């Protein structure tokens, strides 16, 4: 079976290829499938946005398509930045600017509980849908630590490991991360579909 990944992110493509190749699934990029779809993420949940992306690429390519939507939800901020994680603070900020803004908005706040969330959706041309959600709980650090990873990794502290995501190896992170968990569940559901 062939699946198109609704994303331009090469890291996501490789990750999905590795996990699904064991099932005999071939994961194609949008370019491989001859489509280039720009989807507005107008949903109000991770699940809705993952569906919007997967559905649009499935329609354009005529092939089953998979998408993920993810972000960081902070309890004391009522779940923000959440689905807006990639755009927190507006277009002028980079990854470092975004996590610094988050630390600033959490200054003096003692309740540091937060979690990463990942929602995966696969849409098939016959109307079937396979969905999976993964979460990873943690606490927000007071200052960034670690060099690896991307996004909010340097300020996401995992109490069990006593390290931030940015201090973990890719293997260590994948074993417990929201995306790793969602992908493992997605793989099991795909086998049953
Ligand atoms: P998406 O690619 O539209 O789902 O955007 C997800 C955004 O959430 C990214 O741009 C990051 O800011 C953040 N994010 C999601 N997963 C992670 C992660 O594993 N580490 C750090 N930041 C993440």
mmCIF file of C-alpha atoms and ligand atoms in Angstrom:
data_model
loop_
_atom_site.group_PDB
_atom_site.id
_atom_site.type_symbol
_atom_site.label_atom_id
_atom_site.label_comp_id
_atom_site.label_asym_id
_atom_site.label_seq_id
_atom_site.Cartn_x
_atom_site.Cartn_y
_atom_site.Cartn_z
ATOM 1 C CA UNK A 1 0.000 0.000 0.000
ATOM 2 C CA UNK A 2 1.076 3.556 -0.736
ATOM 3 C CA UNK A 3 0.419 6.459 1.665
ATOM 4 C CA UNK A 4 1.127 10.132 0.968
ATOM 5 C CA UNK A 5 2.387 12.249 3.862
ATOM 6 C CA UNK A 6 0.621 15.613 3.949
ATOM 7 C CA UNK A 7 3.687 17.607 5.051
ATOM 8 C CA UNK A 8 6.842 19.191 3.682
ATOM 9 C CA UNK A 9 8.777 18.179 6.773
ATOM 10 C CA UNK A 10 11.555 15.749 5.762
ATOM 11 C CA UNK A 11 12.054 14.651 9.389
ATOM 12 C CA UNK A 12 8.426 13.568 9.674
ATOM 13 C CA UNK A 13 8.700 11.728 6.348
ATOM 14 C CA UNK A 14 11.726 9.708 7.430
ATOM 15 C CA UNK A 15 10.177 8.915 10.819
ATOM 16 C CA UNK A 16 6.962 7.655 9.230
ATOM 17 C CA UNK A 17 8.854 5.703 6.550
ATOM 18 C CA UNK A 18 10.868 3.892 9.223
ATOM 19 C CA UNK A 19 7.843 2.951 11.300
ATOM 20 C CA UNK A 20 5.529 1.929 8.462
ATOM 21 C CA UNK A 21 8.024 0.173 6.179
ATOM 22 C CA UNK A 22 7.805 -2.807 8.560
ATOM 23 C CA UNK A 23 4.120 -3.108 7.587
ATOM 24 C CA UNK A 24 4.994 -3.080 3.881
ATOM 25 C CA UNK A 25 3.580 0.453 3.567
ATOM 26 C CA UNK A 26 5.390 2.821 1.207
ATOM 27 C CA UNK A 27 5.270 6.436 2.398
ATOM 28 C CA UNK A 28 5.449 9.040 -0.362
ATOM 29 C CA UNK A 29 6.089 12.753 -0.034
ATOM 30 C CA UNK A 30 3.618 15.160 -1.636
ATOM 31 C CA UNK A 31 6.237 15.780 -4.339
ATOM 32 C CA UNK A 32 6.536 11.998 -4.985
ATOM 33 C CA UNK A 33 2.756 11.899 -5.438
ATOM 34 C CA UNK A 34 2.810 14.932 -7.758
ATOM 35 C CA UNK A 35 0.779 17.217 -5.496
ATOM 36 C CA UNK A 36 1.507 20.432 -3.614
ATOM 37 C CA UNK A 37 -1.383 21.249 -1.330
ATOM 38 C CA UNK A 38 -1.513 24.302 0.911
ATOM 39 C CA UNK A 39 -4.102 23.699 3.609
ATOM 40 C CA UNK A 40 -5.329 26.376 5.986
ATOM 41 C CA UNK A 41 -5.385 24.927 9.484
ATOM 42 C CA UNK A 42 -8.782 26.318 10.458
ATOM 43 C CA UNK A 43 -9.733 23.544 12.903
ATOM 44 C CA UNK A 44 -10.178 24.113 16.624
ATOM 45 C CA UNK A 45 -8.565 20.816 17.691
ATOM 46 C CA UNK A 46 -5.418 18.877 16.761
ATOM 47 C CA UNK A 47 -7.690 16.142 15.357
ATOM 48 C CA UNK A 48 -9.596 18.556 13.088
ATOM 49 C CA UNK A 49 -6.411 20.065 11.682
ATOM 50 C CA UNK A 50 -4.853 16.640 11.040
ATOM 51 C CA UNK A 51 -8.047 15.614 9.233
ATOM 52 C CA UNK A 52 -8.138 18.826 7.125
ATOM 53 C CA UNK A 53 -4.551 18.247 5.944
ATOM 54 C CA UNK A 54 -4.940 14.507 5.254
ATOM 55 C CA UNK A 55 -8.293 14.901 3.514
ATOM 56 C CA UNK A 56 -7.077 17.661 1.177
ATOM 57 C CA UNK A 57 -4.011 15.646 0.088
ATOM 58 C CA UNK A 58 -6.093 12.480 -0.353
ATOM 59 C CA UNK A 59 -8.502 14.393 -2.620
ATOM 60 C CA UNK A 60 -5.667 15.941 -4.641
ATOM 61 C CA UNK A 61 -3.627 12.749 -5.071
ATOM 62 C CA UNK A 62 -6.341 10.091 -5.173
ATOM 63 C CA UNK A 63 -4.195 8.086 -2.737
ATOM 64 C CA UNK A 64 -4.588 7.417 0.990
ATOM 65 C CA UNK A 65 -2.982 10.346 2.828
ATOM 66 C CA UNK A 66 -1.734 10.787 6.372
ATOM 67 C CA UNK A 67 -1.118 13.987 8.364
ATOM 68 C CA UNK A 68 -0.225 14.902 11.905
ATOM 69 C CA UNK A 69 -0.883 17.991 13.955
ATOM 70 C CA UNK A 70 0.925 18.608 17.203
ATOM 71 C CA UNK A 71 1.678 21.178 19.851
ATOM 72 C CA UNK A 72 2.405 22.019 23.465
ATOM 73 C CA UNK A 73 -0.479 22.577 25.920
ATOM 74 C CA UNK A 74 0.231 24.391 29.200
ATOM 75 C CA UNK A 75 -2.291 23.849 32.024
ATOM 76 C CA UNK A 76 -1.845 27.276 33.662
ATOM 77 C CA UNK A 77 -2.478 28.949 30.270
ATOM 78 C CA UNK A 78 -5.686 26.982 29.656
ATOM 79 C CA UNK A 79 -3.988 24.779 27.070
ATOM 80 C CA UNK A 80 -2.108 27.507 25.153
ATOM 81 C CA UNK A 81 -0.197 27.598 22.874
ATOM 82 C CA UNK A 82 -1.914 24.317 21.837
ATOM 83 C CA UNK A 83 -2.911 24.213 18.163
ATOM 84 C CA UNK A 84 -1.191 27.584 17.721
ATOM 85 C CA UNK A 85 2.217 26.277 18.901
ATOM 86 C CA UNK A 86 3.910 26.769 15.524
ATOM 87 C CA UNK A 87 2.621 30.379 15.241
ATOM 88 C CA UNK A 88 2.771 31.469 18.923
ATOM 89 C CA UNK A 89 3.653 35.177 19.131
ATOM 90 C CA UNK A 90 3.136 35.763 15.403
ATOM 91 C CA UNK A 91 5.215 35.309 12.261
ATOM 92 C CA UNK A 92 8.207 37.376 13.455
ATOM 93 C CA UNK A 93 9.392 34.769 15.965
ATOM 94 C CA UNK A 94 11.608 31.719 15.499
ATOM 95 C CA UNK A 95 11.700 28.620 17.750
ATOM 96 C CA UNK A 96 13.844 30.405 20.373
ATOM 97 C CA UNK A 97 11.638 33.530 20.297
ATOM 98 C CA UNK A 98 8.530 31.383 20.789
ATOM 99 C CA UNK A 99 9.826 29.481 23.795
ATOM 100 C CA UNK A 100 11.206 32.670 25.340
ATOM 101 C CA UNK A 101 7.778 34.273 24.985
ATOM 102 C CA UNK A 102 6.212 31.228 26.640
ATOM 103 C CA UNK A 103 8.699 31.394 29.538
ATOM 104 C CA UNK A 104 7.921 35.110 29.869
ATOM 105 C CA UNK A 105 4.168 34.430 29.940
ATOM 106 C CA UNK A 106 4.775 31.798 32.642
ATOM 107 C CA UNK A 107 7.002 34.002 34.804
ATOM 108 C CA UNK A 108 6.069 33.629 38.486
ATOM 109 C CA UNK A 109 3.689 30.767 37.729
ATOM 110 C CA UNK A 110 4.345 27.771 40.006
ATOM 111 C CA UNK A 111 1.981 25.376 38.256
ATOM 112 C CA UNK A 112 4.295 24.264 35.420
ATOM 113 C CA UNK A 113 2.306 21.238 34.229
ATOM 114 C CA UNK A 114 2.099 20.817 30.464
ATOM 115 C CA UNK A 115 1.929 18.144 27.785
ATOM 116 C CA UNK A 116 2.820 17.625 24.166
ATOM 117 C CA UNK A 117 -0.015 16.302 22.003
ATOM 118 C CA UNK A 118 0.087 14.691 18.575
ATOM 119 C CA UNK A 119 -2.942 13.735 16.478
ATOM 120 C CA UNK A 120 -2.515 11.590 13.380
ATOM 121 C CA UNK A 121 -5.201 11.126 10.754
ATOM 122 C CA UNK A 122 -5.188 8.945 7.652
ATOM 123 C CA UNK A 123 -7.918 9.415 5.028
ATOM 124 C CA UNK A 124 -8.656 6.731 2.425
ATOM 125 C CA UNK A 125 -10.338 7.446 -0.939
ATOM 126 C CA UNK A 126 -13.182 5.043 0.033
ATOM 127 C CA UNK A 127 -14.078 7.246 3.012
ATOM 128 C CA UNK A 128 -12.374 5.230 5.751
ATOM 129 C CA UNK A 129 -10.405 7.139 8.370
ATOM 130 C CA UNK A 130 -7.759 5.896 10.817
ATOM 131 C CA UNK A 131 -6.923 8.228 13.713
ATOM 132 C CA UNK A 132 -4.521 8.090 16.645
ATOM 133 C CA UNK A 133 -3.597 10.492 19.454
ATOM 134 C CA UNK A 134 -0.503 10.483 21.640
ATOM 135 C CA UNK A 135 0.350 12.615 24.659
ATOM 136 C CA UNK A 136 3.486 13.128 26.706
ATOM 137 C CA UNK A 137 3.111 14.852 30.089
ATOM 138 C CA UNK A 138 5.892 17.001 31.521
ATOM 139 C CA UNK A 139 6.629 20.285 33.255
ATOM 140 C CA UNK A 140 7.767 23.594 31.855
ATOM 141 C CA UNK A 141 11.391 24.353 32.774
ATOM 142 C CA UNK A 142 12.328 27.811 34.127
ATOM 143 C CA UNK A 143 15.162 28.141 31.600
ATOM 144 C CA UNK A 144 16.139 26.320 28.381
ATOM 145 C CA UNK A 145 18.503 23.354 28.584
ATOM 146 C CA UNK A 146 19.939 21.011 25.929
ATOM 147 C CA UNK A 147 20.973 21.311 22.321
ATOM 148 C CA UNK A 148 19.028 18.621 20.453
ATOM 149 C CA UNK A 149 15.534 18.502 19.019
ATOM 150 C CA UNK A 150 13.484 21.460 17.819
ATOM 151 C CA UNK A 151 10.637 23.762 18.802
ATOM 152 C CA UNK A 152 9.861 23.799 22.527
ATOM 153 C CA UNK A 153 12.178 20.843 23.322
ATOM 154 C CA UNK A 154 14.687 22.882 25.441
ATOM 155 C CA UNK A 155 11.970 23.977 27.900
ATOM 156 C CA UNK A 156 10.001 20.710 28.080
ATOM 157 C CA UNK A 157 11.185 18.856 31.197
ATOM 158 C CA UNK A 158 10.439 15.160 31.683
ATOM 159 C CA UNK A 159 10.473 14.480 35.460
ATOM 160 C CA UNK A 160 11.074 10.699 35.096
ATOM 161 C CA UNK A 161 14.243 11.327 33.045
ATOM 162 C CA UNK A 162 15.218 14.512 34.915
ATOM 163 C CA UNK A 163 16.027 15.959 31.476
ATOM 164 C CA UNK A 164 14.443 18.220 28.879
ATOM 165 C CA UNK A 165 13.472 16.782 25.485
ATOM 166 C CA UNK A 166 16.479 18.658 24.061
ATOM 167 C CA UNK A 167 18.822 16.643 26.326
ATOM 168 C CA UNK A 168 17.484 13.272 25.129
ATOM 169 C CA UNK A 169 18.759 11.328 22.107
ATOM 170 C CA UNK A 170 16.320 10.926 19.209
ATOM 171 C CA UNK A 171 15.736 7.287 20.251
ATOM 172 C CA UNK A 172 15.076 8.243 23.888
ATOM 173 C CA UNK A 173 12.680 10.999 22.816
ATOM 174 C CA UNK A 174 10.797 8.821 20.286
ATOM 175 C CA UNK A 175 10.260 6.117 22.927
ATOM 176 C CA UNK A 176 8.185 8.441 25.145
ATOM 177 C CA UNK A 177 7.164 11.383 22.955
ATOM 178 C CA UNK A 178 3.618 12.290 21.955
ATOM 179 C CA UNK A 179 4.462 11.604 18.294
ATOM 180 C CA UNK A 180 6.177 8.289 19.084
ATOM 181 C CA UNK A 181 3.126 7.181 21.065
ATOM 182 C CA UNK A 182 0.634 8.359 18.424
ATOM 183 C CA UNK A 183 2.626 6.640 15.662
ATOM 184 C CA UNK A 184 2.807 3.346 17.586
ATOM 185 C CA UNK A 185 -0.974 3.409 18.085
ATOM 186 C CA UNK A 186 -1.516 4.480 14.464
ATOM 187 C CA UNK A 187 0.610 1.564 13.255
ATOM 188 C CA UNK A 188 -1.464 -0.909 15.308
ATOM 189 C CA UNK A 189 -4.747 0.570 14.020
ATOM 190 C CA UNK A 190 -3.500 0.523 10.416
ATOM 191 C CA UNK A 191 -2.672 -3.180 10.744
ATOM 192 C CA UNK A 192 -6.289 -3.801 11.780
ATOM 193 C CA UNK A 193 -7.836 -1.515 9.131
HETATM 194 P P1 LIG B 1 2.742 21.235 13.207
HETATM 195 O O1 LIG B 1 3.933 20.743 12.449
HETATM 196 O O2 LIG B 1 1.846 22.145 12.443
HETATM 197 O O3 LIG B 1 1.994 20.113 13.834
HETATM 198 O O4 LIG B 1 3.304 22.207 14.362
HETATM 199 C C1 LIG B 1 3.688 21.694 15.568
HETATM 200 C C2 LIG B 1 4.419 22.747 16.395
HETATM 201 O O5 LIG B 1 4.334 22.321 17.759
HETATM 202 C C3 LIG B 1 5.904 22.824 16.054
HETATM 203 O O6 LIG B 1 6.175 23.899 15.220
HETATM 204 C C4 LIG B 1 6.543 23.016 17.427
HETATM 205 O O7 LIG B 1 6.533 24.372 17.763
HETATM 206 C C5 LIG B 1 5.596 22.302 18.371
HETATM 207 N N1 LIG B 1 5.998 20.894 18.552
HETATM 208 C C6 LIG B 1 5.335 19.780 18.147
HETATM 209 N N2 LIG B 1 6.010 18.665 18.483
HETATM 210 C C7 LIG B 1 7.128 19.081 19.107
HETATM 211 C C8 LIG B 1 8.257 18.391 19.668
HETATM 212 O O8 LIG B 1 8.369 17.146 19.649
HETATM 213 N N3 LIG B 1 9.200 19.162 20.225
HETATM 214 C C9 LIG B 1 9.132 20.516 20.257
HETATM 215 N N4 LIG B 1 8.135 21.214 19.737
HETATM 216 C C10 LIG B 1 7.123 20.506 19.156
#
